[in-house]
Coordinates of C-alpha atoms and ligand atoms in Angstrom, one line a residue:
M1 CA 104.2 67.3 162.8
D2 CA 104.1 70.8 162.9
E3 CA 107.2 72.6 162.1
L4 CA 109.2 74.7 163.0
I5 CA 110.8 77.9 161.3
D6 CA 112.8 79.7 163.3
A7 CA 112.2 83.5 162.0
T8 CA 115.0 85.7 164.0
G9 CA 116.4 88.8 163.3
M10 CA 114.3 88.2 159.3
L11 CA 111.8 90.3 157.8
V12 CA 108.4 88.0 157.8
M13 CA 106.1 89.7 154.6
P14 CA 103.4 88.0 152.1
G15 CA 104.9 86.8 149.4
G16 CA 105.5 89.0 146.1
I17 CA 103.5 89.2 142.7
D18 CA 104.4 90.5 140.2
P19 CA 101.5 91.2 137.7
H20 CA 103.4 92.2 135.0
V21 CA 105.4 89.2 133.1
H22 CA 105.7 86.8 129.5
L23 CA 106.9 83.3 130.2
E24 CA 107.8 81.6 127.1
M25 CA 105.6 85.1 125.2
P26 CA 105.5 85.3 121.1
F27 CA 106.9 88.6 120.0
M28 CA 109.2 89.7 117.2
G29 CA 110.3 86.6 115.9
T30 CA 111.5 84.7 118.8
F31 CA 110.1 83.4 122.3
S32 CA 111.2 85.0 125.4
S33 CA 112.9 82.6 126.9
D34 CA 112.1 82.2 130.5
T35 CA 108.7 79.4 130.7
Y36 CA 106.6 78.5 133.1
E37 CA 108.9 76.0 134.5
T38 CA 111.8 78.9 134.9
G39 CA 110.4 82.3 135.4
T40 CA 108.4 80.9 138.1
R41 CA 110.7 79.3 140.2
A42 CA 113.0 82.5 139.4
A43 CA 110.5 84.7 140.6
L44 CA 110.3 82.5 143.6
H45 CA 113.5 82.4 144.4
G46 CA 113.0 86.5 144.6
G47 CA 110.4 85.4 146.9
T48 CA 107.8 86.3 144.4
T49 CA 105.2 83.4 144.3
T50 CA 102.3 84.8 142.1
V51 CA 102.8 86.2 139.1
I52 CA 100.3 87.0 136.4
D53 CA 101.1 86.3 132.7
F54 CA 99.5 88.4 128.9
I55 CA 97.8 86.1 127.1
L56 CA 97.9 87.9 123.6
Q57 CA 94.5 87.2 120.9
K58 CA 95.5 87.6 117.8
Q59 CA 93.9 89.2 115.0
G60 CA 91.7 87.7 113.1
N61 CA 90.6 85.1 116.3
S62 CA 89.5 84.1 119.3
L63 CA 90.3 84.7 122.6
R64 CA 89.7 81.5 123.1
A65 CA 91.5 80.3 121.0
A66 CA 94.6 81.9 122.8
L67 CA 93.0 81.1 126.7
E68 CA 94.2 78.0 124.9
E69 CA 97.4 78.0 124.0
W70 CA 98.9 80.2 126.4
S71 CA 96.8 77.6 129.3
G72 CA 98.9 74.1 127.0
R73 CA 102.6 76.3 128.1
A74 CA 101.5 77.1 131.8
T75 CA 99.3 73.8 132.4
G76 CA 102.2 71.3 133.9
N77 CA 104.5 72.9 134.2
A78 CA 105.1 76.5 136.2
V79 CA 106.3 76.3 139.4
G80 CA 104.8 78.9 141.2
D81 CA 101.6 80.2 140.8
Y82 CA 100.1 82.1 138.4
S83 CA 97.5 84.0 137.1
F84 CA 96.1 85.9 133.6
H85 CA 95.5 88.9 131.9
M86 CA 93.2 88.9 127.8
A87 CA 94.7 90.7 125.9
V88 CA 92.4 92.2 122.9
T89 CA 94.5 93.5 120.1
D90 CA 91.1 92.2 118.2
F91 CA 87.7 94.7 119.2
N92 CA 84.6 93.2 117.4
D93 CA 81.4 91.3 117.7
S94 CA 82.5 87.8 118.6
T95 CA 85.1 88.9 120.9
K96 CA 82.5 91.6 123.0
E97 CA 80.5 88.0 122.9
E98 CA 83.3 86.3 125.2
I99 CA 84.4 88.8 127.7
K100 CA 81.5 87.3 130.1
E101 CA 83.5 83.9 129.2
M102 CA 86.6 85.3 130.0
I103 CA 85.3 87.0 133.8
A104 CA 83.4 83.6 134.4
D105 CA 86.5 81.4 133.9
G106 CA 88.6 83.5 136.4
I107 CA 90.4 86.5 134.1
T108 CA 89.2 89.9 134.9
S109 CA 91.7 92.1 133.4
F110 CA 91.6 93.3 130.0
K111 CA 94.9 94.2 128.0
T112 CA 95.7 96.7 125.4
F113 CA 98.1 98.7 122.7
M114 CA 97.4 101.8 122.6
A115 CA 101.3 101.1 120.1
Y116 CA 102.6 97.9 117.7
K117 CA 100.0 98.7 115.3
G118 CA 99.0 95.8 113.1
A119 CA 99.5 92.8 115.4
L120 CA 98.9 94.3 118.6
M121 CA 97.2 97.4 118.6
I122 CA 93.7 98.4 118.9
D123 CA 92.2 101.9 117.7
D124 CA 89.8 104.1 120.2
R125 CA 86.5 103.5 118.3
Q126 CA 87.9 99.8 119.7
M127 CA 89.2 100.6 123.2
I128 CA 85.3 101.9 123.6
G129 CA 83.4 99.8 123.7
L130 CA 85.9 97.0 125.2
M131 CA 85.8 100.0 128.0
E132 CA 81.8 99.8 128.2
E133 CA 81.3 95.9 127.9
V134 CA 84.2 95.0 130.4
K135 CA 82.6 97.8 132.0
H136 CA 80.1 96.0 132.1
Q137 CA 80.4 92.7 132.6
G138 CA 82.6 94.0 136.4
G139 CA 86.6 94.3 134.7
M140 CA 89.5 95.9 134.3
V141 CA 91.0 97.3 130.6
T142 CA 94.5 97.8 131.5
V143 CA 97.0 99.5 129.3
H144 CA 100.7 99.6 127.5
A145 CA 99.6 103.2 127.0
T146 CA 102.5 105.2 124.1
N147 CA 101.3 106.8 121.1
G148 CA 102.4 104.2 118.4
D149 CA 101.6 106.1 114.4
M150 CA 103.6 109.0 116.8
I151 CA 106.4 105.7 117.0
D152 CA 106.1 104.0 114.2
Y153 CA 106.1 107.3 112.7
L154 CA 109.4 108.4 114.2
V155 CA 111.5 104.5 113.7
Q156 CA 110.8 104.9 110.5
K157 CA 112.2 108.2 110.2
N158 CA 115.4 106.8 112.2
I159 CA 116.1 103.5 109.9
L160 CA 116.0 106.2 107.0
E161 CA 118.6 108.7 108.2
G162 CA 120.9 105.6 108.9
N163 CA 120.1 106.2 112.7
R164 CA 120.3 102.3 113.7
A165 CA 122.3 101.5 116.5
P166 CA 120.3 101.1 120.6
I167 CA 120.1 104.5 121.4
Y168 CA 117.7 105.7 118.8
H169 CA 115.2 102.9 120.2
Y170 CA 115.0 105.6 123.3
L171 CA 115.2 108.8 120.9
S172 CA 112.1 106.6 118.7
Q173 CA 109.2 106.3 121.8
P174 CA 110.1 110.4 123.8
E175 CA 107.8 111.1 127.0
V176 CA 105.6 113.2 124.6
T177 CA 104.6 110.1 122.8
E178 CA 103.3 108.2 127.0
A179 CA 102.6 110.8 128.6
E180 CA 100.1 112.0 125.6
A181 CA 98.7 108.0 125.7
S182 CA 98.4 108.0 129.2
E183 CA 95.8 111.1 128.9
R184 CA 93.6 110.2 126.1
F185 CA 93.5 106.5 128.1
A186 CA 92.7 107.8 131.2
D187 CA 89.4 109.8 129.5
M188 CA 88.4 107.7 127.9
A189 CA 88.4 105.5 131.2
N190 CA 86.4 108.6 132.3
Y191 CA 84.1 108.1 130.4
T192 CA 82.8 104.9 129.8
G193 CA 83.1 105.4 133.6
C194 CA 85.4 101.9 133.2
P195 CA 88.3 100.5 135.5
G196 CA 91.3 101.8 134.7
Y197 CA 94.9 100.4 134.7
I198 CA 98.5 102.1 133.6
V199 CA 100.8 99.3 132.8
H200 CA 105.2 100.2 132.6
M201 CA 105.0 103.6 133.2
T202 CA 108.5 105.4 133.4
C203 CA 107.9 108.6 133.1
E204 CA 106.9 112.6 134.0
G205 CA 104.1 113.2 131.8
A206 CA 102.7 110.4 131.7
L207 CA 102.1 110.7 135.4
N208 CA 100.8 113.8 135.6
A209 CA 97.8 113.2 133.3
V210 CA 97.2 110.8 136.1
R211 CA 97.5 113.5 138.9
N212 CA 95.0 115.8 136.7
A213 CA 93.0 113.2 135.8
T214 CA 92.2 112.7 139.9
R215 CA 91.4 116.7 140.0
R216 CA 87.3 115.6 137.9
N217 CA 87.9 112.7 141.2
Q218 CA 88.6 110.1 138.7
K219 CA 91.4 106.7 140.2
V220 CA 93.1 105.5 137.5
F221 CA 96.3 102.9 137.7
V222 CA 99.2 102.9 138.0
E223 CA 102.2 100.7 137.7
T224 CA 105.4 100.6 137.0
C225 CA 108.3 98.1 137.1
I226 CA 112.2 98.5 139.2
Q227 CA 114.3 99.3 136.1
Y228 CA 112.5 102.7 135.3
L229 CA 112.5 103.3 139.5
L230 CA 116.8 102.5 139.5
L231 CA 118.2 102.8 135.8
D232 CA 118.7 105.2 133.4
A233 CA 118.8 106.1 129.4
S234 CA 122.0 107.1 129.9
L235 CA 123.3 103.3 129.5
Y236 CA 121.8 103.6 126.4
E237 CA 124.7 105.8 125.4
Q238 CA 127.7 102.8 124.3
D239 CA 127.7 100.2 121.7
F240 CA 125.1 97.5 121.1
D241 CA 125.4 97.2 125.0
G242 CA 122.5 99.1 125.3
A243 CA 120.2 95.9 123.8
K244 CA 120.2 95.3 127.3
W245 CA 118.5 97.0 128.1
V246 CA 115.6 97.7 124.8
M247 CA 112.6 97.7 126.2
S248 CA 109.0 99.7 125.3
P249 CA 108.5 101.8 126.6
P250 CA 112.4 102.8 127.2
L251 CA 114.5 103.4 130.3
R252 CA 113.9 107.3 131.0
E253 CA 115.4 110.2 132.8
K254 CA 117.0 110.8 136.8
K255 CA 114.0 113.0 137.1
D256 CA 111.6 110.7 135.6
Q257 CA 112.8 108.4 138.6
A258 CA 112.5 110.9 141.3
T259 CA 108.4 111.5 139.7
L260 CA 108.4 107.9 140.4
W261 CA 109.3 107.5 144.2
A262 CA 107.5 110.3 144.0
G263 CA 104.2 109.2 142.9
I264 CA 105.1 106.1 145.4
N265 CA 104.5 108.1 148.3
Q266 CA 101.5 110.3 146.7
G267 CA 99.8 107.2 146.4
L268 CA 99.6 107.7 142.7
V269 CA 101.2 104.1 141.1
Q270 CA 100.2 101.1 143.9
V271 CA 102.0 98.6 142.3
V272 CA 105.9 97.8 140.5
A273 CA 106.0 95.2 138.6
T274 CA 109.2 93.9 136.5
D275 CA 107.0 93.4 132.5
H276 CA 109.7 90.6 132.4
C277 CA 110.7 89.7 129.0
P278 CA 114.1 88.0 129.2
F279 CA 116.0 87.4 125.9
K280 CA 119.5 85.4 125.6
W281 CA 122.4 88.1 124.0
E282 CA 121.8 85.5 121.0
Q283 CA 118.7 86.6 120.0
K284 CA 118.7 90.0 121.0
L285 CA 121.6 90.1 118.6
M286 CA 119.0 89.6 116.0
G287 CA 118.6 93.3 115.9
K288 CA 123.0 94.2 115.7
D289 CA 122.6 96.4 112.6
D290 CA 119.1 97.6 113.4
F291 CA 117.5 98.8 116.7
S292 CA 113.5 98.1 115.5
K293 CA 114.7 94.4 115.2
I294 CA 115.8 94.0 119.2
P295 CA 113.7 91.9 121.0
N296 CA 111.9 94.2 123.6
G297 CA 112.1 93.6 127.0
H298 CA 114.8 92.4 129.8
P299 CA 115.7 90.2 132.7
A300 CA 113.9 90.9 136.1
I301 CA 111.6 88.5 137.4
E302 CA 114.3 87.2 140.3
H303 CA 115.2 90.6 141.5
R304 CA 112.5 92.7 142.0
M305 CA 112.1 92.6 145.0
E306 CA 115.8 92.7 146.6
L307 CA 116.1 95.5 144.1
L308 CA 113.1 96.8 145.9
F309 CA 114.5 96.5 149.3
S310 CA 117.6 97.4 149.0
E311 CA 116.9 101.1 146.7
G312 CA 113.6 101.8 148.7
V313 CA 113.2 100.9 152.6
K314 CA 117.2 100.5 152.5
K315 CA 118.4 103.8 151.4
G316 CA 115.0 105.7 153.5
K317 CA 112.6 106.2 149.8
I318 CA 110.3 104.2 151.0
T319 CA 108.4 102.5 153.7
L320 CA 108.3 99.4 155.2
N321 CA 105.5 99.1 155.0
K322 CA 104.8 100.8 151.2
Y323 CA 107.0 98.5 150.2
V324 CA 105.1 95.6 150.9
E325 CA 101.7 97.8 149.5
V326 CA 103.8 97.6 145.8
T327 CA 104.9 94.4 146.0
S328 CA 101.6 92.4 146.8
T329 CA 99.1 93.8 148.9
N330 CA 97.9 96.7 146.2
A331 CA 98.6 94.3 143.3
A332 CA 96.4 91.8 145.2
K333 CA 93.6 93.7 145.9
I334 CA 94.2 95.1 142.7
F335 CA 93.8 92.4 139.9
G336 CA 90.6 90.5 142.1
M337 CA 92.5 88.1 144.3
F338 CA 92.9 89.7 148.2
P339 CA 92.9 87.8 151.0
K340 CA 93.4 84.9 149.4
K341 CA 96.5 86.5 147.8
G342 CA 98.6 89.9 149.0
T343 CA 98.1 89.2 153.3
I344 CA 99.3 87.0 155.9
A345 CA 95.9 86.5 157.9
V346 CA 93.7 83.4 159.1
G347 CA 92.2 82.0 155.7
S348 CA 94.5 82.9 153.5
D349 CA 97.2 81.3 151.3
A350 CA 100.0 81.3 153.2
D351 CA 102.4 81.9 150.9
I352 CA 104.9 84.1 153.8
V353 CA 108.4 85.1 152.7
I354 CA 111.4 84.8 154.9
F355 CA 113.7 87.9 154.7
S356 CA 116.9 88.9 155.8
P357 CA 117.3 91.7 156.5
N358 CA 120.3 93.3 156.6
E359 CA 122.5 89.6 154.3
K360 CA 124.3 91.6 150.9
H361 CA 125.4 90.2 148.4
T362 CA 125.5 90.2 144.6
I363 CA 123.2 90.5 141.2
T364 CA 125.3 88.0 139.0
A365 CA 124.4 86.2 135.9
S366 CA 126.1 83.4 136.6
A367 CA 123.9 83.1 140.1
H368 CA 120.7 83.9 139.1
H369 CA 117.6 81.5 137.9
M370 CA 116.6 83.1 134.6
N371 CA 117.2 81.1 131.5
T372 CA 119.1 83.9 130.6
D373 CA 122.5 84.8 130.1
Y374 CA 122.8 87.9 131.5
S375 CA 121.4 90.5 133.9
G376 CA 120.7 93.8 133.4
Y377 CA 122.0 94.7 137.3
E378 CA 125.3 92.6 137.1
G379 CA 127.5 93.4 139.8
L380 CA 125.8 95.4 141.9
E381 CA 125.5 94.9 145.2
V382 CA 122.1 94.7 147.1
T383 CA 121.2 94.9 151.1
G384 CA 118.1 92.5 152.0
K385 CA 118.3 88.7 150.7
V386 CA 115.3 85.9 151.0
K387 CA 116.0 83.4 153.3
T388 CA 112.5 81.4 153.1
V389 CA 109.6 81.0 150.8
L390 CA 106.6 79.1 151.7
L391 CA 103.2 78.9 148.9
R392 CA 99.9 77.8 149.8
G393 CA 101.9 76.5 153.6
K394 CA 104.9 74.5 152.2
V395 CA 108.1 75.9 152.0
V396 CA 109.3 75.6 148.4
I397 CA 113.2 77.5 148.4
D398 CA 115.4 78.0 151.3
N399 CA 118.7 78.8 151.3
N400 CA 118.7 79.2 147.7
K401 CA 117.6 76.4 146.3
C402 CA 113.9 74.8 145.1
L403 CA 112.3 72.3 147.3
I404 CA 109.4 71.8 144.6
D405 CA 109.2 70.4 140.9
K406 CA 107.0 72.1 138.3
G407 CA 103.5 71.5 137.9
Y408 CA 102.9 72.9 141.6
G409 CA 102.4 76.0 140.7
Q410 CA 98.2 76.6 139.9
L411 CA 95.9 78.6 138.4
V412 CA 94.9 81.8 140.1
K413 CA 90.9 82.2 139.1
R414 CA 90.3 86.2 140.1
K415 CA 87.5 87.9 141.3
K416 CA 84.9 90.4 139.5
I417 CA 86.8 94.0 139.8
N418 CA 85.3 97.3 140.7
G419 CA 87.6 100.1 140.8
I420 CA 88.1 100.1 144.6
I421 CA 90.4 98.9 147.1
Ligands
ZN501 ZN1 104.7 94.4 128.6

């Protein structure tokens, strides 16, 4: 029998897509604290039905080996749907051979790091080589665009001078480190013709690099994250508590928030993601005496949709249609999942959020579903609440209850990407 859901007075929207999450990721001697099970379940509670996680190649090893490791953690454990980006940390002749296979397997976006030297960073020679091959095979290169050498220098300098509190994490990654790398990435993408996407952009200087690229008719996609729109660097001006928001890049200034909101409305910023990479407080304490040892990242996967609605739509900063674009439709289009995901239409997956636009509630760690013991938004009252969520036509969340078990979530294989949406 058909099921009837009464959505009177509700908004009915496509399920959210968060294309930037890190679940159970090995990092800085520990693992991010949400598993595929807890992370995708928390995402569903917040109206996000699909996430894209990052597989990290180990330098010296193959892409295939990394894919197997990540598949082992995800398969049978995800509650919501998921897909993978492949982070290429060591581009050489054998990696090059694997790009085509990855694309055939539905992994069509390749993440690069211009920072974290010796672990994740590739140099410009590798970047150009990767871009040429990825363009040739029909994929996209995405980037963590910050100048790794400059940051390493500033971190070292601060440590030597005895500047060890969390605020020095922020002061070691000034805006110029991101602006410079964003411009360099755009230049290399322009030269090779490879579709490019900058993840977690935070600041005016970086967005202006992309704005400049439009003057030569280049398109570079830009993602920001919810925290860069809502929070600012003043949170680091407290003792160790500032470690809650230690992430890279760091939170910025009020003027950068204004730039990012404007960038969304100007069509320069297409996606609002989270860079969800949660740690428990005990893990953050690893950096108690040294900011450079604080695991980078914060929990956000559950509240992106409600926060952006409350602070963006309700406060008149973005329209409801823009909200749907930046939380769902654009990510589906950019990453080769449209129209399976990102829209409500005949033939699509029926990932649907039923949202109560006027219901107020307060964000608190004691009520959230993420596997971490603090919230970056503790005590914040938001307007608008996810009531019911459908994933592939099945009701999976109803009134704060998850109705499915782990293993329901499916891997989404993505199509080739040509950089046009
Ligand atoms: Zn990330």
